[in-house]
Amino acid sequence: MALPNVFTANSAAALVARINQLAPGIHPHWGKMTVSQMLAHCNVTYEMVYEDKHPKPGFLMKLILKMLVKKTVTNEAPYSHNSRTGPQFVIKDQRDFEPEKKRLIDHIQKTQELGEASFDNRVSHSFGPLKAGEWNNMFYKHLDHHLRQFGV
């Protein structure tokens, strides 16, 4: 079954509506992150697209990521609870809820506004060129996983 398309206004609005149901202090159904850390964690995916903030993996690491991780990240199968995460996605410090929430919503809206065509064959930080459908799956299933983690 195809995942919702983050490049459409309706799907982006549905994700934003779920994010707007979050509140500081709610507890996860699994995992150790606070809701603010989770929002910051979800922002990392978009930071890798829109900002030059995270170091790019070297040739060997990129090859390993493409061979061992890419399919899991870009297919339609949901993540399991307590899945392992890359070190750049680990948020150890406390974050402020409202700024992280606003950044995430802004990223979702920017992605939707840029549209599917701007992501077709766009180069991923970790995996090289991805098709628009792979970008969609990566964006949607990561957000959906963490929104379900916090009950929305």
Tab-separated table of N, CA, C and O in Angstrom, residues 7 49 62 66 70 74 115-125 127-136 138-139:
chain	number	residue	atom	x	y	z
A	7	PHE	N	4.174	15.448	-0.705
A	7	PHE	CA	4.257	16.549	-1.657
A	7	PHE	C	2.887	17.134	-1.992
A	7	PHE	O	2.797	18.131	-2.705
A	49	VAL	N	18.720	17.994	4.098
A	49	VAL	CA	18.267	18.402	2.770
A	49	VAL	C	18.507	19.894	2.545
A	49	VAL	O	18.981	20.301	1.489
A	62	LYS	N	29.200	5.898	2.842
A	62	LYS	CA	28.063	6.105	1.947
A	62	LYS	C	27.712	4.808	1.215
A	62	LYS	O	26.541	4.469	1.063
A	66	LYS	N	24.172	2.908	1.537
A	66	LYS	CA	23.381	2.583	0.358
A	66	LYS	C	23.048	1.098	0.314
A	66	LYS	O	21.936	0.705	-0.048
A	70	LYS	N	19.627	1.994	2.975
A	70	LYS	CA	18.761	2.713	2.039
A	70	LYS	C	17.394	2.051	1.864
A	70	LYS	O	16.360	2.724	1.969
A	74	THR	N	13.826	3.849	2.680
A	74	THR	CA	13.044	4.369	1.548
A	74	THR	C	11.894	3.461	1.098
A	74	THR	O	11.125	3.867	0.222
A	115	GLY	N	7.637	20.626	-4.025
A	115	GLY	CA	6.959	19.647	-4.855
A	115	GLY	C	7.789	18.437	-5.235
A	115	GLY	O	9.009	18.414	-5.113
A	116	GLU	N	7.066	17.454	-5.695
A	116	GLU	CA	7.629	16.155	-6.053
A	116	GLU	C	8.717	16.262	-7.115
A	116	GLU	O	9.761	15.622	-7.020
A	117	ALA	N	8.501	17.088	-8.121
A	117	ALA	CA	9.456	17.195	-9.232
A	117	ALA	C	10.826	17.661	-8.754
A	117	ALA	O	11.852	17.226	-9.282
A	118	SER	N	10.865	18.513	-7.738
A	118	SER	CA	12.161	19.017	-7.268
A	118	SER	C	12.937	17.967	-6.471
A	118	SER	O	14.124	18.155	-6.197
A	119	PHE	N	12.273	16.878	-6.112
A	119	PHE	CA	12.957	15.814	-5.370
A	119	PHE	C	13.292	14.606	-6.237
A	119	PHE	O	14.015	13.720	-5.788
A	120	ASP	N	12.767	14.551	-7.455
A	120	ASP	CA	13.066	13.404	-8.312
A	120	ASP	C	14.536	13.462	-8.736
A	120	ASP	O	14.971	14.429	-9.353
A	121	ASN	N	15.279	12.459	-8.349
A	121	ASN	CA	16.725	12.338	-8.580
A	121	ASN	C	17.560	13.348	-7.793
A	121	ASN	O	18.726	13.562	-8.099
A	122	ARG	N	16.963	13.944	-6.783
A	122	ARG	CA	17.714	14.834	-5.884
A	122	ARG	C	18.680	13.971	-5.075
A	122	ARG	O	18.367	12.860	-4.662
A	123	VAL	N	19.876	14.502	-4.836
A	123	VAL	CA	20.906	13.745	-4.130
A	123	VAL	C	20.663	13.796	-2.630
A	123	VAL	O	20.553	14.875	-2.037
A	124	SER	N	20.585	12.629	-2.040
A	124	SER	CA	20.447	12.487	-0.589
A	124	SER	C	21.817	12.605	0.074
A	124	SER	O	22.825	12.165	-0.475
A	125	HIS	N	21.813	13.162	1.250
A	125	HIS	CA	23.011	13.313	2.070
A	125	HIS	C	23.746	11.973	2.229
A	125	HIS	O	24.963	11.917	2.146
A	127	PHE	N	22.507	8.697	0.756
A	127	PHE	CA	22.212	7.598	-0.163
A	127	PHE	C	22.455	7.910	-1.633
A	127	PHE	O	22.230	7.061	-2.486
A	128	GLY	N	22.861	9.118	-1.957
A	128	GLY	CA	22.993	9.488	-3.358
A	128	GLY	C	21.641	9.864	-3.931
A	128	GLY	O	20.700	10.166	-3.202
A	129	PRO	N	21.502	9.843	-5.272
A	129	PRO	CA	20.233	10.251	-5.896
A	129	PRO	C	19.088	9.315	-5.497
A	129	PRO	O	19.243	8.095	-5.472
A	130	LEU	N	17.947	9.932	-5.176
A	130	LEU	CA	16.736	9.177	-4.852
A	130	LEU	C	15.611	9.620	-5.771
A	130	LEU	O	15.541	10.783	-6.170
A	131	LYS	N	14.721	8.693	-6.061
A	131	LYS	CA	13.505	9.032	-6.803
A	131	LYS	C	12.558	9.773	-5.855
A	131	LYS	O	12.654	9.636	-4.636
A	132	ALA	N	11.632	10.510	-6.404
A	132	ALA	CA	10.679	11.263	-5.585
A	132	ALA	C	9.914	10.342	-4.636
A	132	ALA	O	9.671	10.698	-3.470
A	133	GLY	N	9.552	9.159	-5.101
A	133	GLY	CA	8.839	8.207	-4.240
A	133	GLY	C	9.670	7.750	-3.052
A	133	GLY	O	9.141	7.520	-1.960
A	134	GLU	N	10.976	7.605	-3.253
A	134	GLU	CA	11.859	7.226	-2.148
A	134	GLU	C	11.962	8.356	-1.135
A	134	GLU	O	11.939	8.117	0.076
A	135	TRP	N	12.057	9.605	-1.625
A	135	TRP	CA	12.057	10.760	-0.721
A	135	TRP	C	10.755	10.790	0.073
A	135	TRP	O	10.753	11.004	1.282
A	136	ASN	N	9.646	10.593	-0.634
A	136	ASN	CA	8.349	10.607	0.039
A	136	ASN	C	8.299	9.573	1.152
A	136	ASN	O	7.907	9.875	2.284
A	138	MET	N	10.719	8.120	2.744
A	138	MET	CA	11.658	8.451	3.818
A	138	MET	C	11.068	9.533	4.721
A	138	MET	O	11.065	9.397	5.945
A	139	PHE	N	10.555	10.605	4.120
A	139	PHE	CA	9.977	11.687	4.910
A	139	PHE	C	8.764	11.200	5.700
A	139	PHE	O	8.658	11.396	6.904
